[in-house]
mmCIF file of C-alpha atoms in Angstrom:
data_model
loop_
_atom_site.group_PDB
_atom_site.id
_atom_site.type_symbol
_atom_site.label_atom_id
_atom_site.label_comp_id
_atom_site.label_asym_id
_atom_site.label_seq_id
_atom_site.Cartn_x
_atom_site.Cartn_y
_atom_site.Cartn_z
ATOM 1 C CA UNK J 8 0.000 0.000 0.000
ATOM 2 C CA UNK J 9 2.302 2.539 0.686
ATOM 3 C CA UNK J 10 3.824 2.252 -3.462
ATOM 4 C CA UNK J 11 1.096 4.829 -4.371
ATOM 5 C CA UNK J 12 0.424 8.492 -3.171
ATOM 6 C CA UNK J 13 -0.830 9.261 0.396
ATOM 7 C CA UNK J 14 -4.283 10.712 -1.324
ATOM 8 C CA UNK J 15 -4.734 7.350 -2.989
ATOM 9 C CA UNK J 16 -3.971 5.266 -0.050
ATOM 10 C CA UNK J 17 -6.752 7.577 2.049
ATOM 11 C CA UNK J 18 -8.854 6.881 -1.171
ATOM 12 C CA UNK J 19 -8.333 3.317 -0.665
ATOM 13 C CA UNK J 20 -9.004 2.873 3.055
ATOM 14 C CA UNK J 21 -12.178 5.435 2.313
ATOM 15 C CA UNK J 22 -13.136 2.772 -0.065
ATOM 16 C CA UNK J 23 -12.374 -0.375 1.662
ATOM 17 C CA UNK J 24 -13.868 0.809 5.187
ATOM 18 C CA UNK J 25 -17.109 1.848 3.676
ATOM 19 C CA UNK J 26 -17.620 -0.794 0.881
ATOM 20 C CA UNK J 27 -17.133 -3.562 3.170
ATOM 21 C CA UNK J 28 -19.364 -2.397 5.346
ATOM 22 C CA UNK J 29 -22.398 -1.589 3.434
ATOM 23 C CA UNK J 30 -21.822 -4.419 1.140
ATOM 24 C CA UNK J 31 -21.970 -7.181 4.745
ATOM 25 C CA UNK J 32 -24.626 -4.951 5.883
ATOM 26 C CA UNK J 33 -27.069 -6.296 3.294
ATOM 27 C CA UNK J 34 -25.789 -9.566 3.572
ATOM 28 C CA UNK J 35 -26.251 -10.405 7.327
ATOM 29 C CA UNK J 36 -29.744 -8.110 7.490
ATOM 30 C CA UNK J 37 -31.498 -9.757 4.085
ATOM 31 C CA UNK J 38 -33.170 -6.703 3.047
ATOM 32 C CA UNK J 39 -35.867 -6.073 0.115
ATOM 33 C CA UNK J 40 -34.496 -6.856 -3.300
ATOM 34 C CA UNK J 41 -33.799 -2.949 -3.996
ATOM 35 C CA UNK J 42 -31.907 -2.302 -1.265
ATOM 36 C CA UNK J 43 -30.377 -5.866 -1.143
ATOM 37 C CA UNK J 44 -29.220 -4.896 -4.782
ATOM 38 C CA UNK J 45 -28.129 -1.314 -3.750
ATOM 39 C CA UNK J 46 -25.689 -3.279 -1.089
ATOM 40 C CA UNK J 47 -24.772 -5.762 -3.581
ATOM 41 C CA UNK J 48 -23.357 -2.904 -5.781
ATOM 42 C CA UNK J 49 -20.758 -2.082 -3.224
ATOM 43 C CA UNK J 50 -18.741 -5.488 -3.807
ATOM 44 C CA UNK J 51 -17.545 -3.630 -6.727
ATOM 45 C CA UNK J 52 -15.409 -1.014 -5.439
ATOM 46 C CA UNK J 53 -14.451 -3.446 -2.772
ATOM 47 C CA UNK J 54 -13.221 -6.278 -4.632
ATOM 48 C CA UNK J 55 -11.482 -3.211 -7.787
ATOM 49 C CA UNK J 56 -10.156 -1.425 -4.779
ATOM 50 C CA UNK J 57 -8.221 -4.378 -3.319
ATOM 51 C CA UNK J 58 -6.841 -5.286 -6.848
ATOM 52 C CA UNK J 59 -5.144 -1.726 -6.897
ATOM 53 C CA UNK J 60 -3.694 -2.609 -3.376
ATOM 54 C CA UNK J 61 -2.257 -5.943 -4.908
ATOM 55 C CA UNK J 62 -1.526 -3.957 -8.195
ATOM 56 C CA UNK J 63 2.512 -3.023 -8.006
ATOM 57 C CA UNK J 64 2.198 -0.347 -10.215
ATOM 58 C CA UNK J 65 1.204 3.533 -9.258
ATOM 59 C CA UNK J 66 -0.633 3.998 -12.384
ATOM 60 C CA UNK J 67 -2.737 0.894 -12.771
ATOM 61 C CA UNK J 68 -3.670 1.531 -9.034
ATOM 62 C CA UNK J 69 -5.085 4.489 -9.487
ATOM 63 C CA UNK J 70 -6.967 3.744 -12.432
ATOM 64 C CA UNK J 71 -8.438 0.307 -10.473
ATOM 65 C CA UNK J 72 -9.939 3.196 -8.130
ATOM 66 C CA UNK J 73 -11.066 5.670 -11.232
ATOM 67 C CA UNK J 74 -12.702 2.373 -12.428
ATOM 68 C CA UNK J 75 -14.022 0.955 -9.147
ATOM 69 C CA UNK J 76 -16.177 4.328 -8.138
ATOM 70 C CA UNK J 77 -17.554 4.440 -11.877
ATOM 71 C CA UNK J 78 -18.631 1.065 -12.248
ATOM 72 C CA UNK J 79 -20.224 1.796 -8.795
ATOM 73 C CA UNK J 80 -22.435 4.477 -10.195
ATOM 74 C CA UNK J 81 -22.974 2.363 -13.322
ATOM 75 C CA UNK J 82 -24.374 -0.162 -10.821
ATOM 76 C CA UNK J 83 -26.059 1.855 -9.248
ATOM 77 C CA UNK J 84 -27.633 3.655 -11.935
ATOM 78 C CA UNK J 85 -29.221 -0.022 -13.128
ATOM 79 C CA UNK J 86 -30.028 -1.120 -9.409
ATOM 80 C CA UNK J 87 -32.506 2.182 -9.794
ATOM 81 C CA UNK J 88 -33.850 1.853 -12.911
ATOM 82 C CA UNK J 89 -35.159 -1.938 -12.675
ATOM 83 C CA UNK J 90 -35.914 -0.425 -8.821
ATOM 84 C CA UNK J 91 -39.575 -1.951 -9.578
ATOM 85 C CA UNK J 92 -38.596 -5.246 -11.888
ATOM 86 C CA UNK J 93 -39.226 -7.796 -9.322
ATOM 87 C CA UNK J 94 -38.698 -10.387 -11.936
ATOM 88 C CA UNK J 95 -35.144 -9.507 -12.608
ATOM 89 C CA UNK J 96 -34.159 -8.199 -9.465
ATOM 90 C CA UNK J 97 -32.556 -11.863 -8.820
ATOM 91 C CA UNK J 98 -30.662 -11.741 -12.140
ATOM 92 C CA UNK J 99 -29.077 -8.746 -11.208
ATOM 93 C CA UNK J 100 -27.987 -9.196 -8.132
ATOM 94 C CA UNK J 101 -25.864 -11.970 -9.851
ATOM 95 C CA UNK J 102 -24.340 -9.354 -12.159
ATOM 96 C CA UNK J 103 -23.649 -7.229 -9.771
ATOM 97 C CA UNK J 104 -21.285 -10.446 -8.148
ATOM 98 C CA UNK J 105 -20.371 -11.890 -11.456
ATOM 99 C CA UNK J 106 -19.278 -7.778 -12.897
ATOM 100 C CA UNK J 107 -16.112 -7.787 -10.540
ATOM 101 C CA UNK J 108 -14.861 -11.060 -10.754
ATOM 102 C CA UNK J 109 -14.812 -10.821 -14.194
ATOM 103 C CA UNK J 110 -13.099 -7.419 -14.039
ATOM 104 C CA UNK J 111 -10.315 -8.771 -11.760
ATOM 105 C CA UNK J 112 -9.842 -11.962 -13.119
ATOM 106 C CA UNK J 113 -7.972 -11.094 -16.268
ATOM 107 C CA UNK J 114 -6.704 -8.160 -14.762
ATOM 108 C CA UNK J 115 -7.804 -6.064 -17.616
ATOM 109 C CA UNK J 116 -5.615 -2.707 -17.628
ATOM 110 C CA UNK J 117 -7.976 0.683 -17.607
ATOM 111 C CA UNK J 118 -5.061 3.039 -19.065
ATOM 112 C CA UNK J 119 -6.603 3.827 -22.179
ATOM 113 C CA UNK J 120 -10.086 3.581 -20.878
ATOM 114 C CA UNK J 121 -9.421 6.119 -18.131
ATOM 115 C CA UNK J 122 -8.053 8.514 -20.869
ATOM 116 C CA UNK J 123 -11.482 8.731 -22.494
ATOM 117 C CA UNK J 124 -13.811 11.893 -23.140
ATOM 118 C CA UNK J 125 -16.867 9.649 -22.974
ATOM 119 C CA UNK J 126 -15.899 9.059 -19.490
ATOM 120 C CA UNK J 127 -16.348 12.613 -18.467
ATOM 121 C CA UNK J 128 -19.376 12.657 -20.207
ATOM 122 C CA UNK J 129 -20.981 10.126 -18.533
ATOM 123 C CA UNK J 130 -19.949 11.477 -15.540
ATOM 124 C CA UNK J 131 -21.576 15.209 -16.590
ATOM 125 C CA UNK J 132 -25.324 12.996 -17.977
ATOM 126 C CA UNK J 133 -24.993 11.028 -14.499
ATOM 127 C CA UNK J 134 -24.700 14.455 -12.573
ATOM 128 C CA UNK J 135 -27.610 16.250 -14.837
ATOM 129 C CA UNK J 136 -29.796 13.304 -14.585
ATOM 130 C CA UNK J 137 -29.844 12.751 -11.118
ATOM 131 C CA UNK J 138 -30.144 16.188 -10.504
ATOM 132 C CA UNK J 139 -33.364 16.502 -12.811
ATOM 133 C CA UNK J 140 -34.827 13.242 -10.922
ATOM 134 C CA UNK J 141 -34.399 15.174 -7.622
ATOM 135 C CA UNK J 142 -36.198 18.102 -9.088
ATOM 136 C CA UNK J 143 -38.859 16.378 -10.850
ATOM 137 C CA UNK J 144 -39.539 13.950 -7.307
ATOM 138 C CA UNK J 145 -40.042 17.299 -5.156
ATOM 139 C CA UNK J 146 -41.903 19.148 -7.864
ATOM 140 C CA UNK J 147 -44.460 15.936 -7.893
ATOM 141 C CA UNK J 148 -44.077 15.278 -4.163
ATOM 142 C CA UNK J 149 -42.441 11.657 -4.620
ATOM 143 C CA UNK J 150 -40.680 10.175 -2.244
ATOM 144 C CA UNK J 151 -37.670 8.949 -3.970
ATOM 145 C CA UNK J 152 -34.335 7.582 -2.035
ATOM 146 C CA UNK J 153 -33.118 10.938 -2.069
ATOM 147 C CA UNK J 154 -30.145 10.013 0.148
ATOM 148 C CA UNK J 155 -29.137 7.514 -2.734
ATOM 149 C CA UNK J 156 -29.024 10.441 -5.564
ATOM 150 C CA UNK J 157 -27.191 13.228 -3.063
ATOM 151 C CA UNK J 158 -24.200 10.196 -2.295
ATOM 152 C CA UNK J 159 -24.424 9.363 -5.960
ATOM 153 C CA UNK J 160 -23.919 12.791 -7.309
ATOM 154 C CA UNK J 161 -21.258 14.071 -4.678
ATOM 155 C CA UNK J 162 -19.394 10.691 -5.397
ATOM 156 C CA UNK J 163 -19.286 12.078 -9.571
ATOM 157 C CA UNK J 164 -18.011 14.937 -8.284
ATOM 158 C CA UNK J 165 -15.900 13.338 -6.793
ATOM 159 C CA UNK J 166 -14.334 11.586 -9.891
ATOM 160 C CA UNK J 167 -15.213 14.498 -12.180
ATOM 161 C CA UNK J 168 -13.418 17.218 -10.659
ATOM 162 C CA UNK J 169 -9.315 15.913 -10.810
ATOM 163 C CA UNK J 170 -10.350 15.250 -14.661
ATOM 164 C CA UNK J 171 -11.210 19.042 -14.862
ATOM 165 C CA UNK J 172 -7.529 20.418 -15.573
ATOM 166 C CA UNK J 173 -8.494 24.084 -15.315
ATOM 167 C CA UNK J 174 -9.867 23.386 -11.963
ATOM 168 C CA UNK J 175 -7.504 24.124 -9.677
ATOM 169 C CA UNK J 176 -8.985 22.499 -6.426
ATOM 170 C CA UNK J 177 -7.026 20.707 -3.275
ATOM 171 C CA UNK J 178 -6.641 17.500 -3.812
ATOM 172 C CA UNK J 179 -8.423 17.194 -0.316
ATOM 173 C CA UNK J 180 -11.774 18.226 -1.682
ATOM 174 C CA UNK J 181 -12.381 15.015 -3.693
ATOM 175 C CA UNK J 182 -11.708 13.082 -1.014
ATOM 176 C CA UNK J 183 -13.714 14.858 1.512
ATOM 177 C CA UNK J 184 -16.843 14.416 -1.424
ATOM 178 C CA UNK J 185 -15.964 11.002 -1.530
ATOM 179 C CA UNK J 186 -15.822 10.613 2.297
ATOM 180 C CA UNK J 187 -19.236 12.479 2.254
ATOM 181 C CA UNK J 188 -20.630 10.341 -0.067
ATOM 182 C CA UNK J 189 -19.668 7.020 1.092
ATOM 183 C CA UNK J 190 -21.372 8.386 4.541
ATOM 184 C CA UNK J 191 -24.402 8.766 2.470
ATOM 185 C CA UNK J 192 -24.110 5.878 0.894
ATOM 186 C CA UNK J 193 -23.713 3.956 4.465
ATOM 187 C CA UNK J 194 -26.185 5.995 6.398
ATOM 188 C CA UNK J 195 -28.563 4.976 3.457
ATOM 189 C CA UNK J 196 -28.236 1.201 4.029
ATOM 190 C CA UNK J 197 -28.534 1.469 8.129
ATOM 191 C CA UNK J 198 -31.808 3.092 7.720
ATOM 192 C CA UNK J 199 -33.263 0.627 5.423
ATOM 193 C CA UNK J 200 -31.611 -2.488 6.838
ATOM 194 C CA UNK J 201 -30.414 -2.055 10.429
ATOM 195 C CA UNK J 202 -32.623 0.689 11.479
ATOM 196 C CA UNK J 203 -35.601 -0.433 10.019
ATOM 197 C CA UNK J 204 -34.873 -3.906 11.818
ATOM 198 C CA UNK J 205 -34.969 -2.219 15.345
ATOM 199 C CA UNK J 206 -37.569 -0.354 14.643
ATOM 200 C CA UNK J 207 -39.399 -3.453 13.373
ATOM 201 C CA UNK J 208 -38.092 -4.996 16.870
ATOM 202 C CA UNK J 209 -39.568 -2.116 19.282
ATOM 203 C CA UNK J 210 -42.986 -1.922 17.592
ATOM 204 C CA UNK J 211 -43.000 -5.940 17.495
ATOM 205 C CA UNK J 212 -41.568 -5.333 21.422
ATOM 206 C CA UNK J 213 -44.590 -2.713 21.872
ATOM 207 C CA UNK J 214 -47.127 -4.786 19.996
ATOM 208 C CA UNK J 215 -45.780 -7.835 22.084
ATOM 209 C CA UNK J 216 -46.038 -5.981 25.352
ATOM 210 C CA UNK J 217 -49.348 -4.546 24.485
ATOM 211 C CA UNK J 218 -50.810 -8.360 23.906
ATOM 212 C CA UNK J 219 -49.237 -9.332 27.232
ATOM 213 C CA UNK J 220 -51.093 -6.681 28.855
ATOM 214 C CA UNK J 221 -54.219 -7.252 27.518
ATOM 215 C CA UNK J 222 -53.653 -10.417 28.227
ATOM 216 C CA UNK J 223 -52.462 -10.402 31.703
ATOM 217 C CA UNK J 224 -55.709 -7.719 32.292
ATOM 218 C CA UNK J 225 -57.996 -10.776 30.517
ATOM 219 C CA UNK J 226 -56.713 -13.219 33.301
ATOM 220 C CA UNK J 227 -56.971 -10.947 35.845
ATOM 221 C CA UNK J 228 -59.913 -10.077 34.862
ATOM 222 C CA UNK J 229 -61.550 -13.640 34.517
ATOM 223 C CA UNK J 230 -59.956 -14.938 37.493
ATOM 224 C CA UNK J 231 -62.170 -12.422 39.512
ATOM 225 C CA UNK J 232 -65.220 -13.148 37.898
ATOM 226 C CA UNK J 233 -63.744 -17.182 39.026
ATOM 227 C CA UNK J 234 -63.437 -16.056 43.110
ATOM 228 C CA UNK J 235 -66.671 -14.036 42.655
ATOM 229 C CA UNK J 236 -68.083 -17.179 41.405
ATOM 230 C CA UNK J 237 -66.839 -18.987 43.870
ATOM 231 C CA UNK J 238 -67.793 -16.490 46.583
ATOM 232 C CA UNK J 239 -70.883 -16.689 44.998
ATOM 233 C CA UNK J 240 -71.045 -20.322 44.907
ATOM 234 C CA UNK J 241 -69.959 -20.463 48.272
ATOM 235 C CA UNK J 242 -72.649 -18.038 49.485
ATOM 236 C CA UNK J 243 -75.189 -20.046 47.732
ATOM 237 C CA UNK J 244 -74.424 -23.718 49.277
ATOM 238 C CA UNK J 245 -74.737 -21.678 52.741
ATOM 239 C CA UNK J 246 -77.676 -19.696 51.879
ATOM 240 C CA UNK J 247 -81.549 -21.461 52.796
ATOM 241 C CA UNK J 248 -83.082 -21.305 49.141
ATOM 242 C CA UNK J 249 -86.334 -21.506 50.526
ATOM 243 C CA UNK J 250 -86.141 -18.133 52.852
ATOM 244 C CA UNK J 251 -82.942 -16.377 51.408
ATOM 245 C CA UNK J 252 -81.133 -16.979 54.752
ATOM 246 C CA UNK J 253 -78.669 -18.625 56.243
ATOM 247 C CA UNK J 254 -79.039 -22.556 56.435
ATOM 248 C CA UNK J 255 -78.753 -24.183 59.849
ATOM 249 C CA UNK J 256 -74.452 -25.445 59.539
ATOM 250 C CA UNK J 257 -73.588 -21.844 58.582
ATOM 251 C CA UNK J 258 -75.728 -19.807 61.561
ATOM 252 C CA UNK J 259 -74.122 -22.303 64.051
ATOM 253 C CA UNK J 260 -70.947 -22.027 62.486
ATOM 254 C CA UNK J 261 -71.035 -18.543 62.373
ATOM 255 C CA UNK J 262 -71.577 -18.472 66.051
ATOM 256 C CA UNK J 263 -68.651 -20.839 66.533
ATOM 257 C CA UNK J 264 -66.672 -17.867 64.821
ATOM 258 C CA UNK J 265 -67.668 -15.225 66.697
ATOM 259 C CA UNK J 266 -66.728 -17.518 70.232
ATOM 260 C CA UNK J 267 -63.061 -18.205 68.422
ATOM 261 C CA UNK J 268 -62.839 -14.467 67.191
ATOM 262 C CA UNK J 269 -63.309 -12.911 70.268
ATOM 263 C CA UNK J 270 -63.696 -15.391 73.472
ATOM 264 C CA UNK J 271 -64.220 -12.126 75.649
ATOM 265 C CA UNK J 272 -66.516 -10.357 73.953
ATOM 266 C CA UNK J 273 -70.261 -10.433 74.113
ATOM 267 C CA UNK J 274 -73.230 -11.507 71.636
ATOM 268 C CA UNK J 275 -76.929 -11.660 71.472
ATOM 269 C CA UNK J 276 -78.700 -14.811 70.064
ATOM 270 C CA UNK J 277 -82.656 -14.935 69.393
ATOM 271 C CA UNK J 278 -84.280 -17.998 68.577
ATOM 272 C CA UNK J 279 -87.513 -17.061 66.939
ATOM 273 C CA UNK J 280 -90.081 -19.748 66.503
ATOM 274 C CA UNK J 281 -93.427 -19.186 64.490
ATOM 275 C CA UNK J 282 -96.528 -20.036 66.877
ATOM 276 C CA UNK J 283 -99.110 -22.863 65.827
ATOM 277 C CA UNK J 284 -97.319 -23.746 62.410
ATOM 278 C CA UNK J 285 -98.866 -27.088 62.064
ATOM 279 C CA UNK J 286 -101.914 -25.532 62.342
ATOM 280 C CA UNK J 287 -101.706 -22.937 59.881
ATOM 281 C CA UNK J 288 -100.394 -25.734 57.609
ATOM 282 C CA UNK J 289 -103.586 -28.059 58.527
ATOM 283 C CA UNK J 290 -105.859 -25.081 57.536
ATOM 284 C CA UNK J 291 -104.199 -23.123 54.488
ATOM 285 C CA UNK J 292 -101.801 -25.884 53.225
ATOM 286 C CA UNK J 293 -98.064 -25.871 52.842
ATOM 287 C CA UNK J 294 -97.815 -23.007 50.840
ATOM 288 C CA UNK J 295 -99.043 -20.905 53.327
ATOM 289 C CA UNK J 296 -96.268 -22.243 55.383
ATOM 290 C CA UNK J 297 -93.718 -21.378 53.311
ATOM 291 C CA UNK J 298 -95.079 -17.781 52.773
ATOM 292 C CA UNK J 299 -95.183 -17.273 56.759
ATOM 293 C CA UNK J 300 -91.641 -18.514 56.621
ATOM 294 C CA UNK J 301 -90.508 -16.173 53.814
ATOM 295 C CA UNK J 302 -92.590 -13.626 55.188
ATOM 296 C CA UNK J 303 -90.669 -13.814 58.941
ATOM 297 C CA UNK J 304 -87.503 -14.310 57.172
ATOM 298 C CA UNK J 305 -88.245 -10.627 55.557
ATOM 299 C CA UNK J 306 -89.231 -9.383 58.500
ATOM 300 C CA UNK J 307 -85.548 -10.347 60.588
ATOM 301 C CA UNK J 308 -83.861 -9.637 57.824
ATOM 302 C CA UNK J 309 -85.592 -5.919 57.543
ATOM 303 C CA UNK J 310 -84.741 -5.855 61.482
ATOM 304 C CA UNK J 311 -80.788 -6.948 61.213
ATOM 305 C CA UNK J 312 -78.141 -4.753 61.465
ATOM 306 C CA UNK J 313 -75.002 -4.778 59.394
ATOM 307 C CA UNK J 314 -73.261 -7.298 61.367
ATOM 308 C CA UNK J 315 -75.901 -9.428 62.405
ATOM 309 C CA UNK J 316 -76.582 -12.585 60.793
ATOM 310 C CA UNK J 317 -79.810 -14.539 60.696
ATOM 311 C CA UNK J 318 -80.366 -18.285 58.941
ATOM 312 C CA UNK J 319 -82.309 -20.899 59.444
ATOM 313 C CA UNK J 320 -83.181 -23.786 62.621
ATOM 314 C CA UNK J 321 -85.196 -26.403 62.161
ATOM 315 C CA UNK J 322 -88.474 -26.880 60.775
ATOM 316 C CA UNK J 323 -90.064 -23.681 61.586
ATOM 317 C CA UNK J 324 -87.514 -21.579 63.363
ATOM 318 C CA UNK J 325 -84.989 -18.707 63.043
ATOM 319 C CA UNK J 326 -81.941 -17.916 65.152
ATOM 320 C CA UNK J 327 -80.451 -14.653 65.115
ATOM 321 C CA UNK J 328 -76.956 -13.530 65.416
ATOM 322 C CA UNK J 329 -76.631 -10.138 67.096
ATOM 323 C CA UNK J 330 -72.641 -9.399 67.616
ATOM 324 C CA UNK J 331 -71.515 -6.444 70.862
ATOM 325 C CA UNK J 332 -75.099 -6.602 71.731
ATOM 326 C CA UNK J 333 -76.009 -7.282 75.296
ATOM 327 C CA UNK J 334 -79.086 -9.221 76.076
ATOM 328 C CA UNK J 335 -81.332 -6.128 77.091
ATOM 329 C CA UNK J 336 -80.924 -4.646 73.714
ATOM 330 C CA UNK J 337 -81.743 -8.479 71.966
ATOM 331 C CA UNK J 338 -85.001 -8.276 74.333
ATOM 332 C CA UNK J 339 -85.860 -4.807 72.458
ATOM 333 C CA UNK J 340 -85.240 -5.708 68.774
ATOM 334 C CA UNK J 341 -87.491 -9.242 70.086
ATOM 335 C CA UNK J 342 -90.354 -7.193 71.403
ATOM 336 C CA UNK J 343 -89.873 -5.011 67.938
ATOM 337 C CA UNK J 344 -89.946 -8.514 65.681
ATOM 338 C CA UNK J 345 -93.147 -9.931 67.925
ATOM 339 C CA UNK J 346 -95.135 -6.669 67.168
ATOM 340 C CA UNK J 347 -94.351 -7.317 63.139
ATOM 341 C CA UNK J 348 -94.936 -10.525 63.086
ATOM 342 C CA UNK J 349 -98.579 -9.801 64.840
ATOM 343 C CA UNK J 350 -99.568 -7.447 62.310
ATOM 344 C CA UNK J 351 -98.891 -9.763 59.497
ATOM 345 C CA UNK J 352 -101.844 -11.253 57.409
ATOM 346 C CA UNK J 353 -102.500 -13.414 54.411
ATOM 347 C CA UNK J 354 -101.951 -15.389 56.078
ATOM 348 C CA UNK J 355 -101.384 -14.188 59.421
ATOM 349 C CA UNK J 356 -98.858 -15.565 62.142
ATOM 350 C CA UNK J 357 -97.415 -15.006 65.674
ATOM 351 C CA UNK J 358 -93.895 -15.262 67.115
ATOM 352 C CA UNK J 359 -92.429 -16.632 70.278
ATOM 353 C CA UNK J 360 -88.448 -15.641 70.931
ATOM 354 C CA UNK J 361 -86.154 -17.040 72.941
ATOM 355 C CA UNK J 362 -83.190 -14.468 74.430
ATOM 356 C CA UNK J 363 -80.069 -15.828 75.478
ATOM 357 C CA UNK J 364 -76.768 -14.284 75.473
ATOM 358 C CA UNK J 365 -73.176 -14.898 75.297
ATOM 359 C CA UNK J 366 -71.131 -15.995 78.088
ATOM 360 C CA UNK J 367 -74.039 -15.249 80.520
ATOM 361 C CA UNK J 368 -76.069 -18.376 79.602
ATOM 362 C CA UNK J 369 -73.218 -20.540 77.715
ATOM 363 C CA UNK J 370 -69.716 -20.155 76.359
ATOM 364 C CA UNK J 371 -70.061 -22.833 73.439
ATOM 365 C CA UNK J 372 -72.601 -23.601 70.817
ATOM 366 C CA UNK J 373 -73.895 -26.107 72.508
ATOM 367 C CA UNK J 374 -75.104 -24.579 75.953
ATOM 368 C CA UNK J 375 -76.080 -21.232 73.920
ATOM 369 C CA UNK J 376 -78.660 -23.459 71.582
ATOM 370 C CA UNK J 377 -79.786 -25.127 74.988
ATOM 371 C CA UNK J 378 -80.100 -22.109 76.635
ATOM 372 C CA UNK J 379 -82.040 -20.327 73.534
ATOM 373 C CA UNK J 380 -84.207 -23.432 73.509
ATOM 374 C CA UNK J 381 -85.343 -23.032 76.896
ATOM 375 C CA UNK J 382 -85.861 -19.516 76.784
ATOM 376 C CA UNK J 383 -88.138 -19.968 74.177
ATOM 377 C CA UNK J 384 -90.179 -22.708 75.920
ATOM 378 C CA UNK J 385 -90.167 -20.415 78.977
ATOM 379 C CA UNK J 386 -91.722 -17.567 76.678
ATOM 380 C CA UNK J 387 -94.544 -19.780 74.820
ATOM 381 C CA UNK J 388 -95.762 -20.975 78.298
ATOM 382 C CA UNK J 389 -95.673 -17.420 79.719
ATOM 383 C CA UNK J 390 -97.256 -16.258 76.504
#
């Protein structure tokens, strides 16, 4: 490498640095044809560019370089123009590999070739031409890869200008063009291979996270309506379907509770009893029983505060759960419940009520149901 000129080895390393990497850019990211193409085109310059490095002649090297960045924008000028040609975009993609090789191969010398007017002419239409197709894009509000035609047109600069003999310009300023454009040219590919891919990645990360949420809120939202079902459920097997209270096991367990909870505190049970039943059911039938039950059971339940509990005892009986209420304040809400259930009708029905209350007359279920029991014998033969 260091046989030729300082300019042409910074030309060559400009080359080699950017070629490479947009040409294994769209290799590893398998972009759409176009841009896959585009990339393709770039193995050109790379593989011209190393045969001036292996090249032991000044002369030869440079024009491998000339050659290299023309054939480029030849490429690239046919990459463009079959843009749309999704038929062919396959066949040229293997010109674009089979171009260099046969270049290098027989080491064909670009001497006279690099002498050429045409060349410069070419260079002049490319510059005109992609100018005009930038016009004619923003004048009809296309959307053209504009990035492509600015790298393409400051790279013929690039070339153009040293061939210009009454130009006198540094010999810096095509190489900062080309440096320019092969930054264009790179920038290009990331945003249509790389870039795209990541941004591909955080909407498919969004959209991902956005299912997950919905459906982590779905589960969440269906495994409440399962424990409300089941609270539900639960309710229901200890709910009395015939009076809407609570069945026998789950009063007396719900006393239980209340002992465990709080063995020192103090609760109020009534046992409420409706008078003459078998009667009523001799005379008006069994529905009439079972509307004097659901009639009482409206009436305690009308009665009960938020903490009290009522459910279900027997045949023909109720017991109520009154929690921190001491037993002259069950003997008021009793007197209350007699005087409601007296003014019933249709049919119409008494009440007797026993009044016991916890630990006075028992500290277990079983003495407090005894004790309830015989207060409410005590208060049918006083009544």
């Amino acid at each position: 490498m260091f046989y030729i000129t300082l300019q042409n080895q910074v030309h060559l390393l400009i080359v080699l640095i950017f070629s490479s990497y947009i040409y294994l850019t769209s290799v590893t990211t398998k972009p759409e044809p176009f841009l896959k193409n585009v990339g393709t085109s770039f193995i050109i310059p790379m593989i011209l560019s190393i045969m001036s490095f292996l090249t032991l002649n000044i002369t030869p090297a440079q024009f491998y370089l000339f050659f290299s960045e023309f054939a480029l924008l030849l490429a690239l000028i046919v990459v463009l123009i079959f843009k749309n040609a999704k038929g062919i975009n396959s066949f040229i993609n293997i010109l674009l590999y089979a171009f260099p090789l046969a270049v290098a191969l027989p080491n064909l010398n670009f001497d006279s070739l690099h002498k050429h007017k045409w060349i410069d002419i070419c260079l002049l239409a490319c510059m005109g031409v992609i100018l005009l197709v930038i016009i004619i894009s923003a004048l009809r509000k296309n959307s053209p890869p504009t990035a492509l035609y600015a790298g393409m047109l400051l790279l013929c600069c690039s070339l153009l200008i040293p061939r210009i003999e009454i130009l006198d310009v540094p010999a810096a300023v095509p190489l900062l063009l080309k440096a320019i454009s092969y930054l264009i040219f790179a920038s290009f590919i990331y945003k249509g291979s790389v870039h795209k891919l990541k941004k591909e990645y955080i909407e498919a990360s969004g959209e991902l996270a956005r299912i997950t949420d919905n459906i982590q809120r779905e589960v969440n939202r269906r495994l409440a309506r399962v424990e409300k079902s089941d609270i539900s459920l639960a309710e229901l097997t200890k709910t009395d379907t015939q009076t809407g209270v609570y069945t026998e096991k789950a009063i007396t367990d719900f006393i239980e509770y209340q002992i465990e909870k709080d063995p020192n505190g103090e609760f109020s049970v009534l046992l409420v009893d409706i008078n003459n039943l078998r009667k009523i059911s001799s005379k008006l039938g069994n529905v009439a029983v079972e509307k004097c039950l659901r009639t009482l059971a409206r009436i305690l339940k009308q009665n009960m505060g938020k903490d009290d509990k009522v459910g279900r005892f027997g045949d023909s009986s109720f017991i109520v759960v009154l929690p921190n209420t001491n037993v002259a304040k069950a003997w008021i809400l009793a007197e209350q419940l007699e005087k409601e259930a007296e003014a019933t009708n249709d049919p119409h029905f008494s009440i007797s009520t026993g009044v016991v209350s916890y630990p006075i007359d028992g500290e277990n279920l079983k003495d407090i149901i005894k004790a309830a029991k015989k207060s409410l014998k005590s208060f049918k033969k006083s009544g």
